[in-house]
Short mmCIF file of C-alpha atoms in Angstrom, two decimals:
data_model
loop_
_atom_site.label_atom_id
_atom_site.label_comp_id
_atom_site.label_asym_id
_atom_site.label_seq_id
_atom_site.Cartn_x
_atom_site.Cartn_y
_atom_site.Cartn_z
CA MET A 344 -82.49 16.44 11.05
CA ASN A 345 -82.01 12.70 10.80
CA ALA A 346 -80.29 13.16 7.50
CA GLY A 347 -77.88 15.57 9.13
CA ARG A 348 -77.07 13.08 11.87
CA THR A 349 -76.55 10.38 9.35
CA VAL A 350 -74.11 12.49 7.39
CA THR A 351 -72.27 13.36 10.57
CA ALA A 352 -72.09 9.74 11.61
CA VAL A 353 -70.81 8.68 8.21
CA ALA A 354 -68.25 11.45 8.25
CA LEU A 355 -67.08 10.44 11.70
CA GLY A 356 -66.90 6.84 10.67
CA LEU A 357 -64.84 7.68 7.64
CA GLY A 358 -62.56 9.86 9.73
CA VAL A 359 -61.99 7.09 12.23
CA ALA A 360 -61.32 4.63 9.43
CA VAL A 361 -58.81 6.94 7.77
CA LEU A 362 -57.04 7.68 11.03
CA THR A 363 -56.97 4.00 11.88
CA GLY A 364 -55.47 3.24 8.52
CA ILE A 365 -52.85 5.90 8.86
CA GLY A 366 -51.98 4.71 12.32
CA ALA A 367 -51.79 1.10 11.24
CA ASN A 368 -49.60 2.03 8.32
CA ALA A 369 -47.34 4.02 10.59
CA LEU A 370 -47.12 1.11 12.99
CA ALA A 371 -46.38 -1.27 10.17
CA ARG A 372 -43.64 0.98 8.85
CA ALA A 373 -42.19 1.35 12.34
CA SER A 374 -41.85 -2.39 12.57
CA GLU A 375 -40.17 -2.62 9.14
CA PRO A 376 -36.40 -2.72 9.36
CA LEU A 377 -34.57 0.47 8.68
CA VAL A 378 -31.81 -0.24 6.16
CA VAL A 379 -28.34 1.16 6.81
CA SER A 380 -25.52 0.54 4.35
CA ILE A 381 -21.91 0.38 5.47
CA THR A 382 -18.99 0.09 3.08
CA ILE A 383 -15.54 -1.11 4.03
CA HIS A 384 -12.77 0.48 2.00
CA TYR A 385 -9.06 0.45 2.75
CA SER A 386 -9.83 -1.04 6.16
CA HIS A 387 -12.14 1.73 7.27
CA PHE A 388 -15.90 1.81 7.79
CA GLU A 389 -17.88 4.32 5.77
CA PRO A 390 -19.83 5.85 7.42
CA ALA A 391 -18.18 5.47 10.78
CA ARG A 392 -20.92 7.32 12.67
CA ILE A 393 -24.48 6.09 12.48
CA THR A 394 -27.65 7.12 14.32
CA VAL A 395 -30.61 4.73 14.59
CA PRO A 396 -33.88 4.76 16.53
CA ALA A 397 -34.37 2.63 19.61
CA GLY A 398 -36.82 -0.23 19.38
CA ARG A 399 -36.93 -0.43 15.60
CA PRO A 400 -35.14 -3.21 13.74
CA VAL A 401 -32.21 -2.02 11.68
CA THR A 402 -30.84 -4.07 8.80
CA PHE A 403 -27.18 -3.37 8.24
CA VAL A 404 -25.90 -4.11 4.75
CA ILE A 405 -22.13 -4.34 5.04
CA THR A 406 -20.10 -4.43 1.86
CA ASN A 407 -16.45 -5.37 2.08
CA GLY A 408 -14.72 -3.90 -0.96
CA ASP A 409 -11.28 -4.83 0.32
CA PRO A 410 -9.26 -7.84 -0.82
CA ILE A 411 -8.92 -8.95 2.80
CA ASP A 412 -11.40 -10.27 5.34
CA HIS A 413 -13.00 -8.05 7.96
CA GLU A 414 -15.36 -8.24 10.91
CA TRP A 415 -18.18 -6.08 12.18
CA ILE A 416 -18.61 -6.53 15.91
CA VAL A 417 -21.16 -4.33 17.68
CA GLY A 418 -21.22 -3.82 21.41
CA ASP A 419 -20.30 -1.68 24.36
CA ALA A 420 -16.76 -1.13 25.58
CA ALA A 421 -16.79 -4.26 27.73
CA SER A 422 -17.93 -6.38 24.80
CA GLN A 423 -15.22 -4.92 22.57
CA ARG A 424 -12.62 -5.72 25.21
CA ARG A 425 -13.73 -9.34 25.21
CA HIS A 426 -13.43 -9.60 21.46
CA ARG A 427 -10.05 -7.95 21.48
CA THR A 428 -8.63 -11.07 23.07
CA GLY A 429 -11.13 -13.53 21.70
CA THR A 430 -10.28 -16.57 19.69
CA GLU A 431 -13.37 -17.24 17.59
CA PRO A 432 -12.20 -17.88 14.06
CA SER A 433 -15.33 -16.46 12.49
CA HIS A 434 -18.65 -14.88 13.35
CA GLY A 435 -22.17 -15.11 12.08
CA GLU A 436 -24.28 -16.75 14.76
CA ARG A 437 -25.11 -13.51 16.52
CA PRO A 438 -26.58 -10.57 14.61
CA THR A 439 -24.11 -8.19 16.23
CA GLU A 440 -21.05 -10.25 15.29
CA ILE A 441 -20.47 -10.67 11.59
CA SER A 442 -17.51 -11.87 9.54
CA ILE A 443 -17.33 -10.37 6.06
CA PRO A 444 -14.96 -12.20 3.72
CA ALA A 445 -13.03 -10.20 1.14
CA GLY A 446 -15.19 -8.75 -1.60
CA THR A 447 -18.51 -9.91 -0.16
CA GLU A 448 -21.65 -8.40 1.32
CA ARG A 449 -23.37 -9.47 4.54
CA ARG A 450 -26.74 -8.45 6.01
CA THR A 451 -27.74 -8.55 9.62
CA THR A 452 -30.73 -7.12 11.47
CA VAL A 453 -30.39 -5.72 14.95
CA THR A 454 -32.92 -4.05 17.25
CA PHE A 455 -31.40 -1.75 19.81
CA ALA A 456 -33.75 -1.71 22.78
CA ALA A 457 -32.06 0.98 24.80
CA THR A 458 -30.81 4.40 23.86
CA GLY A 459 -27.13 5.12 24.16
CA SER A 460 -23.94 4.55 22.25
CA GLN A 461 -22.45 1.34 20.83
CA LEU A 462 -19.18 0.70 19.06
CA PHE A 463 -18.63 -1.36 15.95
CA THR A 464 -15.15 -2.67 15.37
CA CYS A 465 -13.10 -5.10 13.34
CA HIS A 466 -11.04 -7.19 15.71
CA LEU A 467 -8.84 -8.92 13.19
CA PRO A 468 -5.18 -8.39 14.08
CA GLY A 469 -4.20 -4.76 13.81
CA HIS A 470 -7.46 -3.61 12.26
CA GLU A 471 -8.86 -1.74 15.26
CA ARG A 472 -5.58 0.08 15.76
CA TYR A 473 -5.58 0.93 12.07
CA GLY A 474 -8.91 2.71 12.50
CA MET A 475 -11.63 0.14 11.89
CA VAL A 476 -13.90 1.56 14.55
CA GLY A 477 -17.31 3.22 14.30
CA THR A 478 -20.09 4.42 16.56
CA ILE A 479 -23.81 3.74 16.58
CA THR A 480 -25.90 6.26 18.48
CA VAL A 481 -29.31 4.92 19.49
CA ASN A 482 -31.91 7.62 20.08
CA MET B 1171 11.81 -10.29 -27.44
CA ARG B 1172 12.02 -9.31 -23.88
CA GLN B 1173 8.80 -8.94 -22.16
CA ARG B 1174 8.30 -5.49 -20.81
CA ARG B 1175 5.46 -4.62 -18.56
CA LEU B 1176 4.79 -1.05 -18.00
CA GLY B 1177 7.77 0.08 -19.82
CA ARG B 1178 6.96 3.56 -18.80
CA PHE B 1179 7.35 2.35 -15.38
CA GLY B 1180 10.66 1.95 -15.86
CA LEU B 1181 11.76 -0.57 -14.05
CA GLY B 1182 12.32 -2.28 -12.30
CA LEU B 1183 12.67 -3.87 -9.72
CA SER B 1184 11.77 -4.47 -7.02
CA THR B 1185 12.93 -3.97 -4.25
CA ALA B 1186 14.00 -3.84 -1.58
CA VAL B 1187 12.32 -5.83 0.11
CA LEU B 1188 9.95 -7.66 0.97
CA GLY B 1189 7.21 -6.44 1.75
CA LEU B 1190 4.05 -7.44 2.59
CA PHE B 1191 4.30 -9.26 5.43
CA LEU B 1192 1.79 -11.82 5.24
CA ALA B 1193 0.98 -13.05 8.49
CA VAL B 1194 0.66 -16.40 9.60
CA THR B 1195 -1.85 -18.99 9.05
CA PRO B 1196 -3.98 -19.42 12.09
CA THR B 1197 -6.90 -17.29 11.45
CA LEU B 1198 -7.96 -16.09 14.80
CA ALA B 1199 -10.65 -13.74 13.74
CA CYS B 1200 -11.36 -12.48 17.15
CA GLY B 1201 -8.29 -10.55 18.14
CA GLY B 1202 -5.92 -13.37 17.46
CA LEU B 1203 -2.25 -12.69 17.02
CA ILE B 1204 -0.73 -12.57 13.60
CA GLY B 1205 1.60 -15.39 14.32
CA PRO B 1206 1.35 -18.30 16.68
CA ASN B 1207 3.93 -16.75 18.92
CA GLY B 1208 4.60 -13.43 17.26
CA ALA B 1209 8.27 -14.26 17.37
CA VAL B 1210 9.22 -13.90 13.76
CA ASN B 1211 11.39 -10.86 13.49
CA LEU B 1212 12.75 -9.21 10.43
CA LEU B 1213 15.78 -7.11 10.87
CA ARG B 1214 17.37 -4.64 8.54
CA THR B 1215 16.94 -5.68 4.94
CA SER B 1216 19.44 -5.35 2.13
CA THR B 1217 18.78 -5.26 -1.55
CA PHE B 1218 20.91 -4.92 -4.63
CA ALA B 1219 19.49 -3.61 -7.88
CA GLY B 1220 21.94 -3.76 -10.73
CA TYR B 1221 20.98 -2.41 -14.13
CA HIS B 1222 22.86 -3.05 -17.34
CA ASP B 1223 21.83 -3.47 -20.97
CA GLY B 1224 18.17 -2.86 -20.21
CA VAL B 1225 17.97 -5.64 -17.66
CA GLU B 1226 17.53 -5.29 -13.95
CA HIS B 1227 19.14 -7.84 -11.68
CA TYR B 1228 17.61 -7.76 -8.31
CA VAL B 1229 19.21 -9.55 -5.41
CA THR B 1230 17.55 -9.43 -2.07
CA SER B 1231 17.57 -11.18 1.19
CA PHE B 1232 16.75 -10.23 4.72
CA GLU B 1233 17.75 -11.10 8.15
CA PHE B 1234 15.70 -13.62 9.95
CA ALA B 1235 16.07 -13.22 13.65
CA GLY B 1236 14.39 -16.36 14.77
CA GLY B 1237 10.99 -17.66 15.60
CA GLY B 1238 8.90 -20.47 14.28
CA GLY B 1239 5.97 -21.04 12.01
CA ALA B 1240 5.39 -19.76 8.55
CA PHE B 1241 5.42 -16.24 7.26
CA GLY B 1242 5.78 -14.60 3.97
CA SER B 1243 6.15 -11.44 2.02
CA ILE B 1244 5.12 -9.91 -1.23
CA THR B 1245 7.34 -7.75 -3.38
CA PRO B 1246 5.82 -5.66 -6.15
CA LEU B 1247 7.64 -6.08 -9.45
CA PRO B 1248 7.49 -3.72 -12.40
CA ALA B 1249 7.92 -6.46 -14.94
CA VAL B 1250 7.55 -10.18 -15.41
CA PRO B 1251 10.86 -11.78 -14.43
CA THR B 1252 12.67 -13.91 -16.93
CA SER B 1253 14.20 -15.84 -14.07
CA VAL B 1254 14.05 -16.20 -10.32
CA GLU B 1255 16.96 -18.14 -8.90
CA LYS B 1256 19.15 -18.49 -5.89
CA GLY B 1257 21.40 -15.51 -5.55
CA GLY B 1258 25.09 -15.46 -4.91
CA ASP B 1259 26.04 -16.12 -1.34
CA TRP B 1260 28.07 -13.08 -0.76
CA THR B 1261 27.04 -10.30 -3.12
CA LEU B 1262 25.23 -8.35 -0.43
CA GLN B 1263 27.99 -8.81 2.10
CA ARG B 1264 30.56 -7.63 -0.41
CA LEU B 1265 28.52 -4.50 -1.10
CA VAL B 1266 28.31 -3.78 2.59
CA ARG B 1267 32.02 -4.16 2.92
CA GLU B 1268 32.53 -1.79 0.00
CA THR B 1269 30.42 0.96 1.52
CA SER B 1270 31.06 0.32 5.22
CA PRO B 1271 34.74 0.18 6.07
CA VAL B 1272 34.00 -1.29 9.45
CA ALA B 1273 32.62 -4.67 8.71
CA GLU B 1274 29.16 -5.11 9.92
CA ARG B 1275 27.16 -8.26 9.85
CA VAL B 1276 24.49 -8.33 7.29
CA SER B 1277 22.36 -11.11 6.74
CA LEU B 1278 19.76 -12.56 4.90
CA ASP B 1279 16.98 -14.84 5.04
CA PHE B 1280 13.45 -15.38 4.35
CA ALA B 1281 10.86 -17.66 5.26
CA ALA B 1282 7.84 -19.19 4.03
CA SER B 1283 5.88 -22.08 2.83
CA ALA B 1284 2.82 -22.14 0.76
CA PRO B 1285 0.19 -24.09 -1.04
CA ALA B 1286 -1.50 -23.07 -4.24
CA ALA B 1287 -4.51 -20.96 -4.82
CA SER B 1288 -6.92 -18.75 -6.58
CA GLY B 1289 -7.31 -15.13 -7.53
CA ALA B 1290 -4.01 -14.15 -9.03
CA GLU B 1291 -2.46 -15.87 -12.00
CA GLU B 1292 0.65 -17.80 -11.06
CA LEU B 1293 3.23 -17.03 -13.71
CA MET B 1294 6.16 -18.82 -12.15
CA LYS B 1295 6.86 -20.98 -9.11
CA VAL B 1296 10.32 -21.59 -7.76
CA LYS B 1297 11.53 -23.30 -4.60
CA ILE B 1298 14.82 -22.15 -3.17
CA ASP B 1299 15.87 -23.82 0.06
CA ALA B 1300 13.03 -23.24 2.54
CA LEU B 1301 11.58 -20.54 0.35
CA ASP B 1302 8.62 -20.96 -1.96
CA LEU B 1303 8.57 -18.15 -4.50
CA THR B 1304 5.63 -17.42 -6.76
CA VAL B 1305 5.41 -14.72 -9.39
CA LEU B 1306 1.83 -13.51 -9.43
CA LYS B 1307 -0.15 -11.43 -11.86
CA GLY B 1308 -3.27 -9.72 -10.66
CA GLY B 1309 -4.85 -6.73 -9.00
CA ALA B 1310 -5.19 -6.07 -5.31
CA ALA B 1311 -8.27 -8.27 -5.00
CA ASP B 1312 -6.51 -11.13 -6.78
CA ILE B 1313 -3.46 -10.92 -4.58
CA GLY B 1314 -5.66 -10.78 -1.49
CA ALA B 1315 -7.58 -13.85 -2.63
CA TRP B 1316 -4.37 -15.69 -3.35
CA ALA B 1317 -2.97 -14.84 0.07
CA THR B 1318 -6.15 -15.94 1.81
CA ALA B 1319 -6.25 -19.17 -0.14
CA HIS B 1320 -2.71 -19.86 1.03
CA GLY B 1321 -3.58 -19.31 4.65
CA PHE B 1322 -1.91 -15.96 4.98
CA ARG B 1323 -3.50 -12.84 6.26
CA LEU B 1324 -2.56 -9.45 4.96
CA PRO B 1325 -2.29 -6.52 7.35
CA PRO B 1326 -5.03 -3.86 7.35
CA ASP B 1327 -3.10 -1.37 5.25
CA ALA B 1328 -2.60 -3.98 2.50
CA PRO B 1329 -5.67 -3.01 0.42
CA GLU B 1330 -4.40 0.55 -0.05
CA VAL B 1331 -0.79 -0.48 -0.54
CA LEU B 1332 -1.67 -3.19 -3.07
CA ASP B 1333 -3.78 -0.71 -5.00
CA PHE B 1334 -0.85 1.71 -4.93
CA TYR B 1335 1.29 -0.86 -6.72
CA ALA B 1336 -1.31 -2.60 -8.85
CA ALA B 1337 -2.24 0.71 -10.48
CA ARG B 1338 1.24 0.68 -12.00
CA SER B 1339 2.13 -2.98 -12.34
CA GLN B 1340 0.16 -6.08 -11.48
CA ILE B 1341 3.19 -8.30 -11.04
CA PHE B 1342 4.10 -9.42 -7.53
CA LEU B 1343 6.54 -11.87 -6.07
CA ALA B 1344 5.17 -13.81 -3.13
CA ALA B 1345 7.67 -15.49 -0.85
CA ALA B 1346 6.62 -17.98 1.74
CA PHE B 1347 9.07 -19.23 4.27
CA ASP B 1348 8.69 -21.96 6.82
CA ALA B 1349 10.94 -21.15 9.72
CA ASP B 1350 10.48 -24.62 11.18
CA ALA B 1351 11.50 -26.18 7.91
CA ALA B 1352 14.49 -23.86 7.73
CA GLY B 1353 15.49 -24.97 11.19
CA ALA B 1354 15.16 -28.58 10.15
CA ARG B 1355 17.48 -27.82 7.24
CA GLY B 1356 20.06 -26.60 9.68
CA GLN B 1357 19.61 -22.92 8.92
CA ALA B 1358 20.47 -20.80 11.90
CA VAL B 1359 19.45 -17.35 12.93
CA GLY B 1360 21.30 -14.94 10.70
CA ASP B 1361 21.60 -17.38 7.81
CA GLY B 1362 20.08 -16.17 4.63
CA THR B 1363 18.68 -17.26 1.33
CA PRO B 1364 19.48 -14.63 -1.27
CA ILE B 1365 17.35 -14.64 -4.37
CA HIS B 1366 18.20 -13.20 -7.75
CA ILE B 1367 15.41 -11.90 -9.99
CA THR B 1368 16.15 -10.90 -13.56
CA MET B 1369 13.79 -8.52 -15.31
CA PRO B 1370 14.01 -6.53 -18.51
CA THR B 1371 12.95 -2.97 -17.85
CA ASP B 1372 13.51 0.53 -19.15
CA ASN B 1373 14.90 1.82 -15.89
CA PRO B 1374 15.48 0.37 -12.48
CA TRP B 1375 12.97 0.99 -9.74
CA VAL B 1376 12.91 0.10 -6.09
CA PRO B 1377 9.63 -0.17 -4.18
CA LEU B 1378 10.06 1.40 -0.78
CA ARG B 1379 6.51 1.94 0.42
CA ILE B 1380 6.03 -1.80 0.69
CA LEU B 1381 8.63 -1.77 3.47
CA ALA B 1382 6.17 0.06 5.69
CA LEU B 1383 3.43 -2.48 5.18
CA GLY B 1384 1.84 -3.58 8.42
CA LYS B 1385 3.72 -1.02 10.46
CA ASN B 1386 2.40 1.84 12.55
CA ALA B 1387 3.12 5.28 11.12
CA GLY B 1388 5.72 5.95 13.80
CA GLU B 1389 7.60 2.67 13.47
CA VAL B 1390 11.12 2.90 12.14
CA VAL B 1391 11.92 1.23 8.83
CA GLN B 1392 15.51 0.49 7.93
CA ALA B 1393 16.90 -1.00 4.77
CA ASP B 1394 19.93 -0.66 2.55
CA VAL B 1395 19.49 -0.35 -1.19
CA TYR B 1396 22.54 -0.76 -3.42
CA LEU B 1397 22.37 0.34 -7.02
CA LEU B 1398 24.88 -0.49 -9.71
CA THR B 1399 24.29 1.43 -12.90
CA ASP B 1400 26.38 2.28 -15.94
CA ARG B 1401 26.53 5.91 -14.89
CA ALA B 1402 25.51 8.02 -11.91
CA PRO B 1403 21.73 7.71 -11.61
CA ALA B 1404 19.17 10.42 -10.96
CA LEU B 1405 16.86 9.55 -8.08
CA LEU B 1406 13.35 10.57 -7.15
CA PRO B 1407 12.75 11.47 -4.45
CA ALA B 1408 16.21 12.82 -3.81
CA PRO B 1409 17.60 11.16 -0.69
CA THR B 1410 17.79 14.15 1.60
CA GLY B 1411 17.89 12.29 4.88
CA SER B 1412 14.94 14.22 6.22
CA ASN B 1413 12.50 12.34 3.99
CA GLY B 1414 13.34 8.88 5.26
CA ILE B 1415 16.08 8.03 2.75
CA ARG B 1416 19.71 9.07 2.79
CA LEU B 1417 22.50 8.89 0.25
CA ASP B 1418 25.32 6.96 1.93
CA HIS B 1419 27.52 6.29 -1.05
CA SER B 1420 27.81 7.51 -4.61
CA ALA B 1421 31.00 6.83 -6.55
CA ARG B 1422 32.42 4.94 -9.49
CA ALA B 1423 32.51 1.27 -8.58
CA THR B 1424 36.00 0.01 -7.88
CA GLU B 1425 37.54 -2.63 -10.06
CA SER B 1426 37.94 -4.92 -7.10
CA LEU B 1427 34.27 -4.69 -6.25
CA LEU B 1428 33.20 -5.41 -9.79
CA ALA B 1429 35.61 -8.33 -10.02
CA ASP B 1430 34.35 -9.76 -6.75
CA LEU B 1431 30.70 -9.38 -7.68
CA GLN B 1432 31.38 -10.97 -11.05
CA SER B 1433 32.77 -14.03 -9.37
CA ASP B 1434 29.60 -14.69 -7.37
CA ARG B 1435 26.86 -17.05 -8.49
CA GLY B 1436 24.79 -15.70 -11.37
CA MET B 1437 26.68 -12.41 -11.48
CA ALA B 1438 28.62 -12.81 -14.71
CA TRP B 1439 26.51 -10.01 -16.17
CA ILE B 1440 28.32 -7.44 -14.01
CA PRO B 1441 29.93 -4.93 -16.39
CA SER B 1442 33.56 -3.91 -16.30
CA SER B 1443 32.66 -0.43 -15.11
CA GLY B 1444 29.76 1.12 -13.30
CA TRP B 1445 28.51 3.50 -10.68
CA LEU B 1446 27.74 2.33 -7.15
CA THR B 1447 25.08 4.08 -5.13
CA LYS B 1448 23.92 3.20 -1.65
CA VAL B 1449 20.64 4.58 -0.40
CA ALA B 1450 19.87 3.96 3.24
CA VAL B 1451 16.23 3.82 4.22
CA ASP B 1452 16.03 5.13 7.75
CA GLY B 1453 12.73 6.73 8.52
CA THR B 1454 9.30 6.09 9.88
CA ALA B 1455 6.67 4.04 8.13
CA GLY B 1456 4.60 7.19 7.82
CA GLN B 1457 7.35 8.83 5.77
CA LEU B 1458 7.59 6.02 3.24
CA GLY B 1459 4.66 6.88 1.04
CA TYR B 1460 6.77 6.62 -2.10
CA ASP B 1461 9.07 4.36 -4.08
CA LEU B 1462 12.53 5.08 -5.41
CA ALA B 1463 12.45 6.06 -9.06
CA ILE B 1464 15.76 5.81 -10.87
CA ASP B 1465 16.88 7.20 -14.18
CA ALA B 1466 19.97 5.30 -15.19
CA SER B 1467 19.99 6.65 -18.73
CA GLY B 1468 21.81 9.85 -17.96
CA ALA B 1469 18.82 11.96 -18.94
CA GLY B 1470 18.34 12.95 -15.34
CA ARG B 1471 14.57 12.49 -15.38
CA PRO B 1472 13.40 9.85 -12.92
CA SER B 1473 9.71 9.08 -13.31
CA ALA B 1474 7.17 10.60 -10.94
CA ILE B 1475 4.99 7.58 -11.69
CA ASP B 1476 7.72 5.18 -10.64
CA ALA B 1477 8.10 7.17 -7.44
CA GLY B 1478 4.37 6.87 -6.84
CA PHE B 1479 3.86 10.62 -6.82
CA THR B 1480 1.63 10.38 -9.86
CA MET B 1481 -0.55 7.50 -10.93
CA PRO B 1482 -0.73 6.36 -14.55
CA GLY B 1483 -3.53 8.10 -16.38
CA ALA B 1484 -3.85 10.75 -13.71
CA VAL B 1485 -5.15 13.97 -15.15
CA ILE B 1486 -2.92 16.84 -14.32
CA PRO B 1487 -5.24 19.74 -13.57
CA VAL B 1488 -4.73 22.56 -15.98
CA THR B 1489 -5.94 25.95 -14.89
CA SER B 1490 -8.45 27.18 -17.42
CA VAL B 1491 -7.57 30.38 -19.15
CA ASP B 1492 -9.97 33.18 -18.27
CA PHE B 1493 -9.97 35.29 -21.41
CA SER B 1494 -12.33 37.88 -19.93
CA ARG B 1495 -9.77 38.68 -17.26
CA ILE B 1496 -7.00 38.87 -19.81
CA LEU B 1497 -9.13 41.22 -21.93
CA LEU B 1498 -9.89 43.37 -18.91
CA ALA B 1499 -6.22 43.55 -18.01
CA LEU B 1500 -5.29 44.45 -21.59
CA THR B 1501 -7.98 47.14 -21.60
CA PHE B 1502 -6.52 48.71 -18.49
CA VAL B 1503 -3.03 48.52 -19.93
CA GLY B 1504 -4.30 50.14 -23.13
CA ILE B 1505 -6.06 52.91 -21.26
CA GLY B 1506 -2.93 53.48 -19.23
CA LEU B 1507 -0.78 53.72 -22.35
CA VAL B 1508 -3.19 56.12 -24.01
CA GLY B 1509 -3.23 58.20 -20.84
CA LEU B 1510 0.54 58.27 -20.71
CA GLY B 1511 0.64 59.28 -24.36
CA LEU B 1512 -1.78 62.16 -23.82
CA MET B 1513 0.16 63.33 -20.79
CA ALA B 1514 3.40 63.25 -22.72
CA LYS B 1515 1.83 65.21 -25.52
CA ALA B 1516 0.42 67.86 -23.20
CA ARG B 1517 3.66 68.15 -21.22
CA PRO B 1518 6.14 70.89 -22.14
CA SER B 1519 9.18 69.57 -23.91
CA ALA B 1520 12.12 68.63 -21.77
CA GLY B 1521 14.68 71.29 -21.03
CA ARG B 1522 12.28 74.07 -21.62
CA PRO B 1523 12.40 76.45 -18.63
CA ILE B 1524 9.19 76.54 -16.75
CA GLY B 1525 7.52 79.88 -17.06
CA TRP B 1526 8.90 80.58 -20.46
#
């Protein structure tokens, strides 16, 4: 009788430990950045449509394969409007505003707290009109 | 021995224009304008490509309509020039007069100013008036690096356009013009600085796609291209008018024209006879996805590679032969023939009355 209870207790303990481990691992993975690669080729983002989870850090690896400089500015429509007439010569201080010189790679990590849609754009002269625009959907 | 780059390319030269319109220095990354005041305007461009004895003589210039600051251009070349010098002052005007009875003002001018840099190999540097000309050798990335190092910014379509040219020839002519310096020299709006580039090539060639650089697909591009060849040239694409280029003149060059051209600076090479062709570029930027390939040899076979319709080394897809289908078809044909033979054998001979 006692032996049976002991076995049950041990089994329960092991079960709790396993579940705790799985949960902890899941939590740890959820806090690890998700890596998303973006390539710039012929002044276009590839891919131009990206979906990421809300609340989880996302590391964007942006590779500029063009022989000219580009930018990657993330934000809503109002933010994009501001940058359209902005005068900052380069970006890099904010994780959502990156300058990517010709032939280089830049990494930035962003956590989108709220669900919804964001735009990413290159605001160098003529680039947005040429098609350097993408969308990030946050679920 | 003349240096020939991409001999298959044929030739030559460059064209018409100037192309890449490097934009001005201030690097306003965040939506800044290309130029300090956006007031540099290029009007209709004119180019002369003469070809004789395996050498292309390219004379170009374009109208500068005013504005300040520095700007520049890049012209793809099919071969390394043997010389880049100031062109004759009136060659282009004389050609206009020859092909346009009603005199129309044509002009010329460039602009630019530039430092030195990295990326591309600088094969030659020449200063002509307010123009700094540099012959560059390199791929798209090299040219981009060179432009950046010189404070210029290429438009967003430049990567694709530079690749389009670099796949065939990695020689470019960068021109930098300082409009302020030109003004200080007393150059007025409408004044021009013609340049004369000499290049040995197998056939002349005129880059047209570069004219659309930095323009929206619907923007109109206008330019006049004059060709002087020993005989009537074959062109690709054919200037139909509906494809953005039009044939405005094609006739044996008059003696007076040749004599006048010969008298201009650096034009002693003009032959005693030749064929004058004028191709007018008058289309949208979206139409100009090609260059003008020219066959001046009389063979009538302008190069599809020169025209940009085919890239060097491109594999032309060949439809594989499906022998099983051929065999099947032959089987049916055979059965049909055998059937016809049997029918003919079983059929009463012709002329024999039925019922006999």
